[in-house]
CSV table of C-alpha atoms and ligand atoms in Angstrom, one decimal:
chain,number,residue,atom,x,y,z
A,193,MET,CA,103.7,68.1,111.6
A,194,ARG,CA,104.1,68.6,115.1
A,195,ALA,CA,101.2,68.4,117.6
A,196,ALA,CA,100.0,68.0,120.9
A,197,VAL,CA,98.4,65.0,121.3
A,198,LEU,CA,96.3,63.3,124.3
A,199,VAL,CA,97.0,59.8,124.5
A,200,GLY,CA,95.6,58.9,127.9
A,201,PRO,CA,94.8,60.7,131.2
A,202,GLY,CA,97.8,62.4,131.9
A,203,GLN,CA,99.6,61.6,128.9
A,204,LEU,CA,100.6,64.3,126.4
A,205,GLU,CA,102.7,63.7,123.5
A,206,ILE,CA,104.3,65.8,121.1
A,207,GLN,CA,104.4,63.6,118.0
A,208,ASP,CA,104.6,63.4,114.3
A,209,VAL,CA,101.4,63.1,112.5
A,210,PRO,CA,100.2,63.6,109.0
A,211,THR,CA,99.6,67.9,108.1
A,212,PRO,CA,96.3,68.0,107.3
A,213,VAL,CA,95.4,68.4,103.7
A,214,ALA,CA,92.0,70.2,102.9
A,215,GLY,CA,89.4,68.3,101.2
A,216,ALA,CA,86.0,69.7,99.7
A,217,GLY,CA,84.4,72.0,102.0
A,218,GLU,CA,87.2,72.3,104.1
A,219,MET,CA,90.1,74.4,105.5
A,220,VAL,CA,93.7,74.2,106.8
A,221,LEU,CA,94.9,76.7,108.9
A,222,LYS,CA,98.7,77.2,110.0
A,223,VAL,CA,98.2,77.9,113.6
A,224,GLY,CA,98.8,81.1,114.9
A,225,ALA,CA,98.4,81.0,118.5
A,226,ASN,CA,96.5,78.6,120.9
A,227,THR,CA,95.7,80.3,124.6
A,228,VAL,CA,95.9,77.8,127.4
A,229,CYS,CA,93.0,77.7,129.9
A,230,GLY,CA,92.4,75.8,132.9
A,231,THR,CA,90.0,73.6,131.4
A,232,ASP,CA,92.8,72.2,129.3
A,233,GLY,CA,94.4,71.3,132.4
A,234,ARG,CA,91.2,69.3,133.8
A,235,ILE,CA,91.1,67.5,130.1
A,236,PHE,CA,95.2,66.4,130.3
A,237,ARG,CA,94.8,65.2,134.2
A,238,GLY,CA,91.4,63.4,132.9
A,239,GLU,CA,89.4,65.3,135.6
A,240,LYS,CA,87.1,66.1,132.1
A,241,THR,CA,85.9,63.6,129.9
A,242,ALA,CA,82.5,64.1,128.5
A,243,GLY,CA,82.9,64.8,124.6
A,244,VAL,CA,87.3,64.0,125.1
A,245,ARG,CA,88.3,61.8,122.5
A,246,PRO,CA,91.1,59.9,123.7
A,247,GLY,CA,94.2,60.7,121.2
A,248,VAL,CA,92.6,64.1,120.1
A,249,VAL,CA,94.9,66.9,119.3
A,250,MET,CA,94.6,69.3,122.3
A,251,GLY,CA,94.0,73.1,122.4
A,252,HIS,CA,90.3,75.0,121.6
A,253,GLU,CA,91.5,78.8,122.1
A,254,PHE,CA,93.1,79.3,118.7
A,255,SER,CA,93.3,81.5,115.7
A,256,GLY,CA,95.2,80.5,112.7
A,257,TYR,CA,96.0,81.7,108.8
A,258,VAL,CA,94.1,80.5,106.1
A,259,HIS,CA,96.7,77.8,104.3
A,260,ASP,CA,94.8,75.5,102.2
A,261,ILE,CA,91.5,75.8,100.7
A,262,GLY,CA,89.4,72.7,99.9
A,263,ASP,CA,87.1,73.1,96.8
A,264,GLY,CA,84.0,74.8,97.3
A,265,VAL,CA,84.8,77.2,100.2
A,266,GLU,CA,84.2,80.9,99.2
A,267,GLY,CA,84.9,84.2,101.0
A,268,TYR,CA,88.6,83.1,102.4
A,269,GLU,CA,92.0,83.6,100.9
A,270,GLU,CA,95.3,82.4,101.6
A,271,GLY,CA,97.3,84.2,104.4
A,272,ASP,CA,93.6,85.3,106.2
A,273,LEU,CA,93.6,85.4,109.7
A,274,VAL,CA,90.7,83.7,111.3
A,275,GLY,CA,89.0,82.6,114.7
A,276,VAL,CA,87.2,79.7,115.4
A,277,MET,CA,84.8,79.2,118.0
A,278,PRO,CA,85.3,75.5,119.3
A,279,THR,CA,81.9,74.8,119.7
A,280,VAL,CA,80.7,73.6,116.2
A,281,PRO,CA,76.8,73.7,117.3
A,282,CYS,CA,74.2,70.9,115.4
A,283,LEU,CA,71.6,73.8,114.5
A,284,ARG,CA,69.1,71.2,114.5
A,285,CYS,CA,68.4,70.5,118.4
A,286,TYR,CA,66.0,72.0,121.1
A,287,TYR,CA,69.1,74.3,122.3
A,288,CYS,CA,70.1,75.4,119.0
A,289,GLU,CA,66.5,76.3,117.8
A,290,ASN,CA,65.9,78.2,121.1
A,291,HIS,CA,69.2,80.7,120.9
A,292,LEU,CA,71.3,78.6,123.3
A,293,GLU,CA,73.5,76.8,120.6
A,294,HIS,CA,76.2,76.7,122.9
A,295,MET,CA,74.5,74.3,124.6
A,296,CYS,CA,73.8,71.9,121.9
A,297,VAL,CA,73.2,68.3,122.9
A,298,ASP,CA,74.9,66.9,119.8
A,299,ALA,CA,77.6,69.7,119.7
A,300,LYS,CA,81.7,68.8,118.8
A,301,LEU,CA,84.3,70.7,120.4
A,302,TYR,CA,87.8,71.4,118.8
A,303,GLY,CA,90.4,70.4,121.0
A,304,TYR,CA,88.0,67.9,122.9
A,305,TRP,CA,87.1,65.8,119.9
A,306,ILE,CA,87.9,67.1,116.8
A,307,ASP,CA,91.8,67.8,116.3
A,308,GLY,CA,92.3,71.3,117.8
A,309,GLY,CA,95.1,74.5,117.9
A,310,LEU,CA,98.0,72.9,120.0
A,311,ALA,CA,100.0,71.6,116.5
A,312,GLU,CA,101.2,73.6,113.8
A,313,TYR,CA,98.1,73.0,111.2
A,314,VAL,CA,94.4,72.7,112.0
A,315,LEU,CA,91.8,70.8,109.7
A,316,ILE,CA,89.1,73.4,110.0
A,317,THR,CA,85.7,70.7,109.0
A,318,ALA,CA,83.3,71.4,106.2
A,319,GLU,CA,80.7,71.6,109.3
A,320,SER,CA,82.1,74.3,111.2
A,321,ILE,CA,82.8,76.5,107.9
A,322,GLN,CA,79.1,75.9,107.1
A,323,ARG,CA,77.8,76.6,110.7
A,324,GLY,CA,79.6,80.2,110.9
A,325,ALA,CA,82.1,79.0,113.5
A,326,ILE,CA,85.2,80.3,111.5
A,327,VAL,CA,85.3,84.3,111.9
A,328,LYS,CA,87.7,86.3,110.2
A,329,ALA,CA,89.6,88.8,112.1
A,330,LEU,CA,89.8,92.7,111.5
A,331,PRO,CA,93.2,93.5,109.5
A,332,GLY,CA,95.9,94.3,112.1
A,333,SER,CA,94.6,91.9,114.5
A,334,LYS,CA,97.3,89.7,116.3
A,335,PRO,CA,96.9,85.9,116.6
A,336,GLU,CA,97.4,85.4,120.3
A,337,ALA,CA,94.9,88.6,120.6
A,338,ILE,CA,92.4,86.7,118.5
A,339,ALA,CA,93.0,83.1,120.4
A,340,LEU,CA,91.7,85.0,122.9
A,341,ALA,CA,88.4,85.9,121.3
A,342,GLU,CA,86.8,82.4,122.8
A,343,PRO,CA,87.1,83.3,126.8
A,344,LEU,CA,86.4,86.8,126.0
A,345,GLY,CA,83.3,85.6,123.8
A,346,CYS,CA,82.2,83.4,127.1
A,347,VAL,CA,82.2,86.4,129.3
A,348,LEU,CA,79.7,88.3,126.6
A,349,ASN,CA,77.3,85.5,126.9
A,350,GLY,CA,77.5,86.3,130.9
A,351,ALA,CA,77.3,89.5,130.3
A,352,ASP,CA,74.2,89.1,128.7
A,353,ASN,CA,72.9,87.2,131.1
A,354,TYR,CA,73.5,89.6,133.9
A,355,GLY,CA,72.9,92.6,132.0
A,356,THR,CA,74.9,95.5,133.0
A,357,ASN,CA,73.6,98.8,132.4
A,358,ILE,CA,75.4,102.3,132.0
A,359,GLY,CA,76.0,103.5,135.5
A,360,ASP,CA,76.3,100.3,137.6
A,361,THR,CA,78.2,99.2,140.2
A,362,VAL,CA,79.7,96.0,139.2
A,363,LEU,CA,81.1,94.0,142.0
A,364,ILE,CA,83.6,91.1,140.2
A,365,ILE,CA,84.8,88.2,142.5
A,366,GLY,CA,88.6,87.0,141.4
A,367,ALA,CA,91.0,88.8,139.2
A,368,GLY,CA,92.3,85.7,137.1
A,369,PRO,CA,92.0,85.7,133.2
A,370,ILE,CA,88.0,85.7,133.4
A,371,GLY,CA,87.7,88.3,136.3
A,372,LEU,CA,89.8,90.7,134.1
A,373,LEU,CA,87.6,90.0,131.1
A,374,HIS,CA,84.8,90.8,133.2
A,375,THR,CA,86.4,94.3,134.4
A,376,MET,CA,87.1,95.2,130.9
A,377,VAL,CA,83.7,94.3,129.3
A,378,ASN,CA,81.8,96.0,132.6
A,379,LYS,CA,84.1,99.2,131.6
A,380,HIS,CA,83.1,98.8,127.8
A,381,ARG,CA,79.0,98.5,129.2
A,382,GLY,CA,79.3,101.6,130.9
A,383,ALA,CA,79.7,100.5,134.4
A,384,SER,CA,80.1,103.4,136.9
A,385,GLN,CA,82.1,101.4,139.6
A,386,ILE,CA,83.4,98.2,138.8
A,387,ILE,CA,84.9,96.9,142.2
A,388,VAL,CA,87.3,93.5,142.2
A,389,ILE,CA,88.1,91.6,144.6
A,390,ASN,CA,91.0,88.7,144.7
A,391,ARG,CA,93.3,86.7,147.3
A,392,SER,CA,96.4,87.7,146.2
A,393,PRO,CA,97.6,91.4,145.2
A,394,GLY,CA,99.5,91.6,142.5
A,395,ARG,CA,96.5,90.6,139.7
A,396,LEU,CA,94.7,93.9,141.3
A,397,GLU,CA,96.9,96.1,140.2
A,398,ILE,CA,96.0,95.0,136.6
A,399,ALA,CA,92.4,95.2,137.7
A,400,LYS,CA,92.8,98.5,138.2
A,401,GLU,CA,94.8,99.0,134.6
A,402,LEU,CA,92.0,97.7,133.0
A,403,GLY,CA,89.3,99.2,134.4
A,404,ALA,CA,88.3,98.3,138.3
A,405,THR,CA,87.7,101.3,140.2
A,406,HIS,CA,88.1,99.9,143.6
A,407,THR,CA,90.0,96.8,144.3
A,408,ALA,CA,90.2,95.1,147.8
A,409,LEU,CA,92.2,91.6,148.9
A,410,SER,CA,89.6,89.3,149.7
A,411,GLY,CA,91.3,88.4,153.5
A,412,ASP,CA,91.6,92.2,154.5
A,413,VAL,CA,88.0,93.1,153.9
A,414,ASN,CA,84.2,91.8,154.7
A,415,ILE,CA,83.2,91.9,150.7
A,416,ALA,CA,79.5,92.6,151.1
A,417,GLU,CA,80.5,95.7,153.7
A,418,PHE,CA,83.4,96.8,151.5
A,419,VAL,CA,80.8,97.2,148.8
A,420,LYS,CA,77.8,98.7,150.7
A,421,ASP,CA,80.3,101.5,152.1
A,422,LEU,CA,80.9,102.3,148.2
A,423,THR,CA,77.2,102.3,147.3
A,424,GLY,CA,75.6,104.3,150.3
A,425,GLY,CA,74.6,101.3,151.9
A,426,LEU,CA,72.7,99.7,149.3
A,427,GLY,CA,75.3,96.9,147.7
A,428,ALA,CA,76.0,96.3,143.8
A,429,HIS,CA,73.7,96.5,140.8
A,430,VAL,CA,75.3,93.2,139.7
A,431,ALA,CA,77.6,90.3,141.4
A,432,VAL,CA,80.2,88.3,139.1
A,433,GLN,CA,81.3,85.4,140.7
A,434,CYS,CA,84.7,84.0,138.7
A,435,ILE,CA,86.2,81.9,140.9
A,436,GLY,CA,84.8,78.7,142.0
A,437,ASN,CA,84.7,79.1,145.9
A,438,LEU,CA,81.5,77.9,147.9
A,439,ASP,CA,81.3,80.0,150.3
A,440,LEU,CA,81.6,83.1,148.3
A,441,PHE,CA,78.2,82.3,146.1
A,442,GLN,CA,76.3,83.6,149.8
A,443,THR,CA,79.0,86.7,149.8
A,444,ALA,CA,77.6,87.5,146.2
A,445,LEU,CA,74.0,87.4,147.4
A,446,GLN,CA,74.9,89.3,150.3
A,447,SER,CA,76.9,92.5,148.2
A,448,VAL,CA,73.7,93.0,145.9
A,449,ARG,CA,71.3,95.6,146.2
A,450,ASN,CA,67.4,94.9,146.2
A,451,GLY,CA,66.7,93.9,143.0
A,452,GLY,CA,70.4,93.0,142.0
A,453,ARG,CA,71.6,90.2,139.6
A,454,VAL,CA,74.2,87.7,140.3
A,455,ASN,CA,75.9,85.6,137.9
A,456,ALA,CA,77.7,82.5,138.8
A,457,PHE,CA,80.6,82.8,135.9
A,458,ALA,CA,82.6,80.5,137.6
A,459,GLY,CA,82.8,76.5,137.4
A,460,PHE,CA,82.0,75.0,140.9
A,461,PRO,CA,83.6,71.6,142.2
A,462,LYS,CA,81.7,69.1,140.6
A,463,GLY,CA,79.5,67.4,143.3
A,464,GLN,CA,79.7,69.7,146.0
A,465,MET,CA,77.1,71.7,147.6
A,466,ALA,CA,77.3,75.6,148.3
A,467,THR,CA,75.1,76.9,151.5
A,468,ILE,CA,72.5,79.8,150.7
A,469,ASP,CA,70.3,82.2,152.7
A,470,PRO,CA,67.3,81.4,149.6
A,471,ASN,CA,65.7,84.7,151.4
A,472,LEU,CA,67.8,86.6,150.2
A,473,ILE,CA,66.9,85.8,147.0
A,474,HIS,CA,63.2,85.8,148.0
A,475,TYR,CA,62.8,88.9,149.8
A,476,ASN,CA,65.4,90.8,148.2
A,477,GLU,CA,64.0,89.4,144.4
A,478,LEU,CA,67.6,88.9,143.1
A,479,THR,CA,67.9,87.7,139.8
A,480,VAL,CA,70.4,84.7,139.5
A,481,THR,CA,72.3,83.6,136.4
A,482,GLY,CA,74.7,81.4,135.0
A,483,GLY,CA,77.2,81.5,132.3
A,484,SER,CA,79.3,79.1,130.7
A,485,ASN,CA,80.5,78.8,126.9
A,486,MET,CA,79.1,81.4,123.9
A,487,GLY,CA,77.3,81.0,120.2
A,488,ARG,CA,78.5,82.4,117.1
A,489,ASN,CA,76.9,85.7,118.2
A,490,ASN,CA,79.1,86.2,120.8
A,491,TYR,CA,82.4,84.9,119.6
A,492,ARG,CA,81.9,87.0,116.4
A,493,LYS,CA,81.6,90.2,118.5
A,494,ALA,CA,84.4,89.1,120.7
A,495,VAL,CA,86.8,88.8,117.6
A,496,GLN,CA,85.1,91.9,116.4
A,497,LEU,CA,85.8,94.0,119.8
A,498,ILE,CA,89.4,92.8,119.7
A,499,GLY,CA,89.7,94.0,116.1
A,500,GLU,CA,88.6,97.7,116.6
A,501,GLY,CA,90.8,97.8,119.9
A,502,ALA,CA,87.5,98.3,122.0
A,503,ILE,CA,88.8,95.4,124.6
A,504,ASN,CA,92.6,95.1,124.9
A,505,VAL,CA,92.8,91.3,125.2
A,506,SER,CA,96.6,91.9,124.9
A,507,ALA,CA,96.9,93.3,128.1
A,508,LEU,CA,96.3,89.6,129.6
A,509,HIS,CA,98.8,87.9,127.5
A,510,THR,CA,101.7,87.3,129.7
A,511,ASP,CA,103.6,84.1,128.5
A,512,THR,CA,104.8,82.6,125.1
A,513,PHE,CA,105.9,78.7,125.0
A,514,THR,CA,106.7,76.8,122.2
A,515,LEU,CA,104.6,73.7,120.9
A,516,GLU,CA,107.3,71.4,122.3
A,517,ASP,CA,106.9,73.0,125.7
A,518,THR,CA,103.4,72.7,125.5
A,519,ALA,CA,103.6,70.2,129.0
A,520,LYS,CA,105.1,73.1,130.7
A,521,ALA,CA,102.8,75.3,129.4
A,522,LEU,CA,99.5,73.6,131.1
A,523,ASP,CA,102.0,73.4,134.2
A,524,HIS,CA,102.3,76.8,134.3
A,525,VAL,CA,98.7,77.8,133.9
A,526,THR,CA,98.0,74.7,136.8
A,527,ALA,CA,100.5,76.4,138.8
A,528,GLY,CA,98.4,79.9,138.5
A,529,LYS,CA,101.7,81.5,136.7
A,530,GLY,CA,101.1,84.8,134.2
A,531,ILE,CA,97.5,86.0,133.6
A,532,LYS,CA,96.9,84.5,129.7
A,533,THR,CA,99.5,81.7,128.3
A,534,ALA,CA,100.1,81.5,124.7
A,535,VAL,CA,101.4,78.2,122.8
A,536,VAL,CA,103.0,79.4,119.2
A,537,PRO,CA,104.6,77.1,116.7
A,538,ALA,CA,108.1,77.4,115.9
B,808,LIG,ZN1,89.2,77.6,127.6
B,809,LIG,ZN1,72.2,71.6,118.8
């Protein structure tokens, strides 16, 4: 089969490799779609190396059709469309035992360590089946949409941490794929006002289609004042930072009302510091949370919400490349083109 192999930093080759065969307890999927994200670009360029095995087949956001079922695997039929939660938790460490399995100290990830979805076929390990990382799609689900259960599940995890209540005003800073997913999730959770801020105008139009009630260009407004004007001077209940800009962290703290919640969802440049006024947290009794990755609960929920049509992730899928053009797909994403780019094997 053909597969996108990470030979070394900056070196991705489409190679002929042996097609996997399902041993006992394993399955082989025929890849349906693999969406590409900024993290793939960082892995490709060698900027992210933790847990990355040289020679790995890349791709961690994917879905596939059950193709080969090993002895002892129950509950699947050939042709079933399934999503794969890329993090396979150990279920034994402190974090796994304390409802934080996505921070598992012994996790192995598809597309980092385990061969991933940028290939024609992918071997599903016995551990990932036993530990609940494989989730069947509802009938009628599209493979590109189920691939997007990965980023959606991560956003659901973040939303659990900042806890939108019905009627809330939510500020979303950044309208990339992640900001747009937070927009859809907050609409679904019953936010009354969803204010989306972005640097460029194109994405703001999409944000409006997906549930934003107010939008602004970051260069045009003082974000905190813009939000206060829309909330009777109070500020938002929640601010979600979806762009790793250090200065905007202080802006997020300034944009919420007393007792408000700020979520640092974006990753920030490694090793750099932000300047904040901690008195905003102290006097205003703010709650600051983070969010990264997800556990099985949110991955399963994401696959369900996509299948039910409750969260229309397909609206984010703008571009498709063939497996042979994987390097072009990575460049496309790194250049910020499109919203979500999928690689679909021919
Ligand atoms: Zn990703
Ligand atoms: Zn663990």
